[in-house]
Amino acid sequence: MSDRLRAVYGQLLAVLFALVIGAIIILMVDESPVKVFMTLLRGAFGDQAKIAGTLLQTTPILICGVAACIGLRGGMFNVGIEEQLALDADIEHATAQA
């Protein structure tokens, strides 16, 4: 098995494991995991406005992930990504007010 295929299997296994653990926790509070997961998906992807809202909220997090990957590829670990995001938001807010 190639390394790339092994990495994909590892990621799929991690997602499946997270879903199973989530379902167990949901069952512990006497709710239906299917109902909860469907509500979660409808809330994030129910219509065009919800998809746009989801993309709007996840874009900064994805950009931070890309920034972390760039640093890691260069052999450095950036511990200040969250603060850089907050500072960027402050600068954008100040620029929009000007």
CSV table of N, CA and C in Angstrom, one decimal:
chain,number,residue,atom,x,y,z
A,1,MET,N,0.9,-1.2,0.0
A,1,MET,CA,0.0,0.0,0.0
A,1,MET,C,0.9,1.2,0.0
A,2,SER,N,0.6,2.2,-0.8
A,2,SER,CA,1.4,3.4,-0.9
A,2,SER,C,1.2,4.3,0.3
A,3,ASP,N,2.2,5.2,0.5
A,3,ASP,CA,2.1,6.1,1.7
A,3,ASP,C,0.9,7.0,1.6
A,4,ARG,N,0.6,7.5,0.4
A,4,ARG,CA,-0.5,8.4,0.2
A,4,ARG,C,-1.8,7.7,0.5
A,5,LEU,N,-2.0,6.5,0.0
A,5,LEU,CA,-3.2,5.8,0.3
A,5,LEU,C,-3.3,5.5,1.8
A,6,ARG,N,-2.2,5.1,2.4
A,6,ARG,CA,-2.2,4.9,3.9
A,6,ARG,C,-2.6,6.2,4.7
A,7,ALA,N,-2.1,7.3,4.2
A,7,ALA,CA,-2.5,8.6,4.8
A,7,ALA,C,-4.0,8.9,4.7
A,8,VAL,N,-4.6,8.6,3.5
A,8,VAL,CA,-6.0,8.8,3.3
A,8,VAL,C,-6.8,7.8,4.2
A,9,TYR,N,-6.4,6.6,4.3
A,9,TYR,CA,-7.1,5.7,5.2
A,9,TYR,C,-7.0,6.1,6.7
A,10,GLY,N,-5.8,6.6,7.0
A,10,GLY,CA,-5.7,7.1,8.4
A,10,GLY,C,-6.6,8.3,8.7
A,11,GLN,N,-6.8,9.2,7.7
A,11,GLN,CA,-7.7,10.3,7.9
A,11,GLN,C,-9.1,9.9,8.0
A,12,LEU,N,-9.5,9.0,7.1
A,12,LEU,CA,-10.9,8.4,7.1
A,12,LEU,C,-11.2,7.7,8.4
A,13,LEU,N,-10.2,7.0,8.9
A,13,LEU,CA,-10.4,6.3,10.2
A,13,LEU,C,-10.5,7.3,11.3
A,14,ALA,N,-9.8,8.4,11.3
A,14,ALA,CA,-9.9,9.4,12.3
A,14,ALA,C,-11.3,10.0,12.3
A,15,VAL,N,-11.8,10.3,11.1
A,15,VAL,CA,-13.2,10.9,11.0
A,15,VAL,C,-14.2,9.9,11.5
A,16,LEU,N,-14.1,8.7,11.1
A,16,LEU,CA,-15.0,7.6,11.6
A,16,LEU,C,-15.0,7.5,13.1
A,17,PHE,N,-13.8,7.5,13.7
A,17,PHE,CA,-13.6,7.4,15.1
A,17,PHE,C,-14.3,8.5,15.8
A,18,ALA,N,-14.1,9.8,15.3
A,18,ALA,CA,-14.7,10.9,15.9
A,18,ALA,C,-16.2,10.9,15.8
A,19,LEU,N,-16.8,10.4,14.7
A,19,LEU,CA,-18.2,10.2,14.6
A,19,LEU,C,-18.7,9.2,15.6
A,20,VAL,N,-18.0,8.1,15.8
A,20,VAL,CA,-18.5,7.1,16.7
A,20,VAL,C,-18.4,7.6,18.1
A,21,ILE,N,-17.3,8.3,18.5
A,21,ILE,CA,-17.2,8.9,19.8
A,21,ILE,C,-18.3,9.9,20.1
A,22,GLY,N,-18.6,10.7,19.0
A,22,GLY,CA,-19.7,11.7,19.1
A,22,GLY,C,-21.0,11.0,19.3
A,23,ALA,N,-21.3,10.0,18.6
A,23,ALA,CA,-22.5,9.2,18.7
A,23,ALA,C,-22.7,8.6,20.1
A,24,ILE,N,-21.6,8.1,20.6
A,24,ILE,CA,-21.7,7.6,22.0
A,24,ILE,C,-22.0,8.7,23.0
A,25,ILE,N,-21.4,9.8,22.9
A,25,ILE,CA,-21.7,10.9,23.8
A,25,ILE,C,-23.1,11.4,23.6
A,26,ILE,N,-23.6,11.5,22.4
A,26,ILE,CA,-25.0,11.9,22.2
A,26,ILE,C,-26.0,10.8,22.8
A,27,LEU,N,-25.7,9.6,22.6
A,27,LEU,CA,-26.5,8.5,23.2
A,27,LEU,C,-26.5,8.6,24.7
A,28,MET,N,-25.4,9.0,25.3
A,28,MET,CA,-25.4,9.2,26.8
A,28,MET,C,-26.3,10.2,27.3
A,29,VAL,N,-26.7,11.2,26.5
A,29,VAL,CA,-27.6,12.2,26.9
A,29,VAL,C,-29.0,11.9,26.3
A,30,ASP,N,-29.3,10.7,25.9
A,30,ASP,CA,-30.6,10.2,25.5
A,30,ASP,C,-31.1,11.0,24.3
A,31,GLU,N,-30.3,11.2,23.3
A,31,GLU,CA,-30.7,11.8,22.0
A,31,GLU,C,-30.3,10.8,20.9
A,32,SER,N,-31.0,11.1,19.8
A,32,SER,CA,-30.7,10.2,18.6
A,32,SER,C,-29.5,10.8,17.8
A,33,PRO,N,-28.4,10.1,17.7
A,33,PRO,CA,-27.2,10.6,16.9
A,33,PRO,C,-27.6,11.0,15.5
A,34,VAL,N,-28.4,10.2,14.8
A,34,VAL,CA,-28.8,10.5,13.5
A,34,VAL,C,-29.5,11.9,13.4
A,35,LYS,N,-30.4,12.1,14.3
A,35,LYS,CA,-31.2,13.4,14.4
A,35,LYS,C,-30.2,14.5,14.7
A,36,VAL,N,-29.3,14.3,15.6
A,36,VAL,CA,-28.4,15.4,15.9
A,36,VAL,C,-27.4,15.7,14.8
A,37,PHE,N,-26.9,14.7,14.1
A,37,PHE,CA,-26.0,14.9,13.0
A,37,PHE,C,-26.7,15.5,11.8
A,38,MET,N,-28.0,15.1,11.6
A,38,MET,CA,-28.7,15.8,10.5
A,38,MET,C,-29.0,17.2,10.8
A,39,THR,N,-29.3,17.5,12.0
A,39,THR,CA,-29.6,18.9,12.4
A,39,THR,C,-28.3,19.7,12.2
A,40,LEU,N,-27.2,19.2,12.6
A,40,LEU,CA,-25.9,19.8,12.4
A,40,LEU,C,-25.6,20.1,10.9
A,41,LEU,N,-25.8,19.1,10.1
A,41,LEU,CA,-25.6,19.3,8.7
A,41,LEU,C,-26.6,20.3,8.1
A,42,ARG,N,-27.9,20.3,8.5
A,42,ARG,CA,-28.8,21.2,8.0
A,42,ARG,C,-28.5,22.7,8.4
A,43,GLY,N,-28.0,22.8,9.6
A,43,GLY,CA,-27.6,24.1,10.1
A,43,GLY,C,-26.4,24.7,9.4
A,44,ALA,N,-25.5,23.8,8.9
A,44,ALA,CA,-24.3,24.3,8.2
A,44,ALA,C,-24.5,24.4,6.7
A,45,PHE,N,-25.3,23.5,6.1
A,45,PHE,CA,-25.5,23.4,4.7
A,45,PHE,C,-26.9,23.3,4.2
A,46,GLY,N,-27.9,23.8,5.0
A,46,GLY,CA,-29.3,23.7,4.7
A,46,GLY,C,-29.7,24.4,3.4
A,47,ASP,N,-29.2,25.6,3.2
A,47,ASP,CA,-29.6,26.3,2.0
A,47,ASP,C,-28.4,27.2,1.6
A,48,GLN,N,-28.6,28.0,0.5
A,48,GLN,CA,-27.5,28.8,0.1
A,48,GLN,C,-27.0,29.8,1.1
A,49,ALA,N,-27.9,30.4,1.9
A,49,ALA,CA,-27.4,31.4,2.9
A,49,ALA,C,-26.6,30.7,4.0
A,50,LYS,N,-27.0,29.5,4.4
A,50,LYS,CA,-26.3,28.8,5.4
A,50,LYS,C,-24.9,28.3,4.9
A,51,ILE,N,-24.9,27.9,3.6
A,51,ILE,CA,-23.6,27.5,3.1
A,51,ILE,C,-22.6,28.8,3.0
A,52,ALA,N,-23.2,29.9,2.6
A,52,ALA,CA,-22.4,31.1,2.6
A,52,ALA,C,-21.9,31.5,4.0
A,53,GLY,N,-22.8,31.4,5.0
A,53,GLY,CA,-22.4,31.7,6.3
A,53,GLY,C,-21.3,30.8,6.9
A,54,THR,N,-21.4,29.5,6.5
A,54,THR,CA,-20.4,28.5,6.9
A,54,THR,C,-19.1,28.8,6.3
A,55,LEU,N,-19.1,29.2,5.0
A,55,LEU,CA,-17.8,29.5,4.3
A,55,LEU,C,-17.3,30.8,4.9
A,56,LEU,N,-18.1,31.8,5.2
A,56,LEU,CA,-17.6,33.0,5.8
A,56,LEU,C,-17.0,32.8,7.1
A,57,GLN,N,-17.5,31.9,7.9
A,57,GLN,CA,-16.9,31.7,9.2
A,57,GLN,C,-15.7,30.8,9.2
A,58,THR,N,-15.6,29.9,8.2
A,58,THR,CA,-14.5,29.0,8.2
A,58,THR,C,-13.3,29.5,7.4
A,59,THR,N,-13.5,30.5,6.6
A,59,THR,CA,-12.3,31.0,5.8
A,59,THR,C,-11.2,31.5,6.6
A,60,PRO,N,-11.4,32.3,7.7
A,60,PRO,CA,-10.2,32.7,8.5
A,60,PRO,C,-9.5,31.5,9.1
A,61,ILE,N,-10.3,30.5,9.5
A,61,ILE,CA,-9.6,29.3,10.2
A,61,ILE,C,-8.8,28.5,9.1
A,62,LEU,N,-9.3,28.4,7.9
A,62,LEU,CA,-8.6,27.7,6.9
A,62,LEU,C,-7.3,28.5,6.5
A,63,ILE,N,-7.4,29.8,6.5
A,63,ILE,CA,-6.2,30.6,6.2
A,63,ILE,C,-5.2,30.4,7.3
A,64,CYS,N,-5.6,30.4,8.5
A,64,CYS,CA,-4.7,30.1,9.6
A,64,CYS,C,-4.0,28.7,9.5
A,65,GLY,N,-4.8,27.7,9.0
A,65,GLY,CA,-4.3,26.4,8.8
A,65,GLY,C,-3.2,26.4,7.7
A,66,VAL,N,-3.4,27.2,6.6
A,66,VAL,CA,-2.4,27.3,5.6
A,66,VAL,C,-1.2,28.0,6.1
A,67,ALA,N,-1.4,29.0,6.9
A,67,ALA,CA,-0.2,29.7,7.5
A,67,ALA,C,0.6,28.8,8.4
A,68,ALA,N,-0.1,27.9,9.1
A,68,ALA,CA,0.6,27.0,10.0
A,68,ALA,C,1.4,26.0,9.1
A,69,CYS,N,0.8,25.5,8.1
A,69,CYS,CA,1.4,24.5,7.2
A,69,CYS,C,2.7,25.1,6.5
A,70,ILE,N,2.6,26.4,6.1
A,70,ILE,CA,3.8,27.0,5.5
A,70,ILE,C,4.9,27.1,6.5
A,71,GLY,N,4.6,27.5,7.7
A,71,GLY,CA,5.7,27.5,8.7
A,71,GLY,C,6.3,26.2,9.0
A,72,LEU,N,5.4,25.2,9.1
A,72,LEU,CA,5.9,23.8,9.4
A,72,LEU,C,6.7,23.2,8.3
A,73,ARG,N,6.4,23.6,7.1
A,73,ARG,CA,7.2,23.1,5.9
A,73,ARG,C,8.5,23.7,5.9
A,74,GLY,N,8.6,24.9,6.5
A,74,GLY,CA,9.9,25.6,6.6
A,74,GLY,C,10.7,25.2,7.9
A,75,GLY,N,10.1,24.3,8.7
A,75,GLY,CA,10.8,23.8,9.9
A,75,GLY,C,10.6,24.6,11.1
A,76,MET,N,9.6,25.5,11.0
A,76,MET,CA,9.3,26.4,12.2
A,76,MET,C,7.9,26.2,12.6
A,77,PHE,N,7.6,26.4,13.9
A,77,PHE,CA,6.3,26.2,14.5
A,77,PHE,C,5.8,27.6,14.9
A,78,ASN,N,4.8,28.1,14.4
A,78,ASN,CA,4.3,29.4,14.7
A,78,ASN,C,3.2,29.3,15.8
A,79,VAL,N,3.6,29.8,17.0
A,79,VAL,CA,2.6,29.8,18.1
A,79,VAL,C,1.7,31.0,18.1
A,80,GLY,N,1.9,31.9,17.2
A,80,GLY,CA,1.1,33.2,17.3
A,80,GLY,C,0.1,33.3,16.2
A,81,ILE,N,-0.4,32.3,15.6
A,81,ILE,CA,-1.3,32.4,14.5
A,81,ILE,C,-2.6,33.0,15.0
A,82,GLU,N,-3.1,32.6,16.1
A,82,GLU,CA,-4.4,33.1,16.7
A,82,GLU,C,-4.3,34.6,16.9
A,83,GLU,N,-3.2,35.0,17.5
A,83,GLU,CA,-3.1,36.4,17.8
A,83,GLU,C,-2.9,37.2,16.5
A,84,GLN,N,-2.2,36.7,15.5
A,84,GLN,CA,-2.1,37.3,14.2
A,84,GLN,C,-3.4,37.5,13.5
A,85,LEU,N,-4.3,36.5,13.7
A,85,LEU,CA,-5.7,36.6,13.1
A,85,LEU,C,-6.4,37.7,13.8
A,86,ALA,N,-6.3,37.8,15.1
A,86,ALA,CA,-7.0,38.8,15.9
A,86,ALA,C,-6.5,40.2,15.5
A,87,LEU,N,-5.2,40.3,15.4
A,87,LEU,CA,-4.6,41.6,15.0
A,87,LEU,C,-5.1,42.0,13.6
A,88,ASP,N,-5.1,41.0,12.7
A,88,ASP,CA,-5.6,41.3,11.3
A,88,ASP,C,-7.0,41.8,11.4
A,89,ALA,N,-7.9,41.1,12.2
A,89,ALA,CA,-9.3,41.6,12.3
A,89,ALA,C,-9.4,43.0,12.8
A,90,ASP,N,-8.5,43.3,13.8
A,90,ASP,CA,-8.5,44.7,14.3
A,90,ASP,C,-8.1,45.7,13.2
A,91,ILE,N,-7.1,45.4,12.4
A,91,ILE,CA,-6.6,46.3,11.4
A,91,ILE,C,-7.7,46.4,10.3
A,92,GLU,N,-8.3,45.3,9.9
A,92,GLU,CA,-9.4,45.4,8.9
A,92,GLU,C,-10.6,46.2,9.4
A,93,HIS,N,-10.9,46.1,10.7
A,93,HIS,CA,-12.0,46.9,11.3
A,93,HIS,C,-11.6,48.4,11.2
A,94,ALA,N,-10.4,48.7,11.6
A,94,ALA,CA,-10.0,50.1,11.6
A,94,ALA,C,-9.9,50.7,10.2
A,95,THR,N,-9.5,49.8,9.2
A,95,THR,CA,-9.5,50.3,7.9
A,95,THR,C,-10.9,50.5,7.3
A,96,ALA,N,-11.8,49.6,7.7
A,96,ALA,CA,-13.2,49.8,7.2
A,96,ALA,C,-13.8,51.0,7.8
A,97,GLN,N,-13.4,51.4,9.0
A,97,GLN,CA,-14.0,52.6,9.7
A,97,GLN,C,-13.4,53.9,9.1
A,98,ALA,N,-12.3,53.8,8.5
A,98,ALA,CA,-11.6,55.1,8.0
A,98,ALA,C,-12.3,55.6,6.7
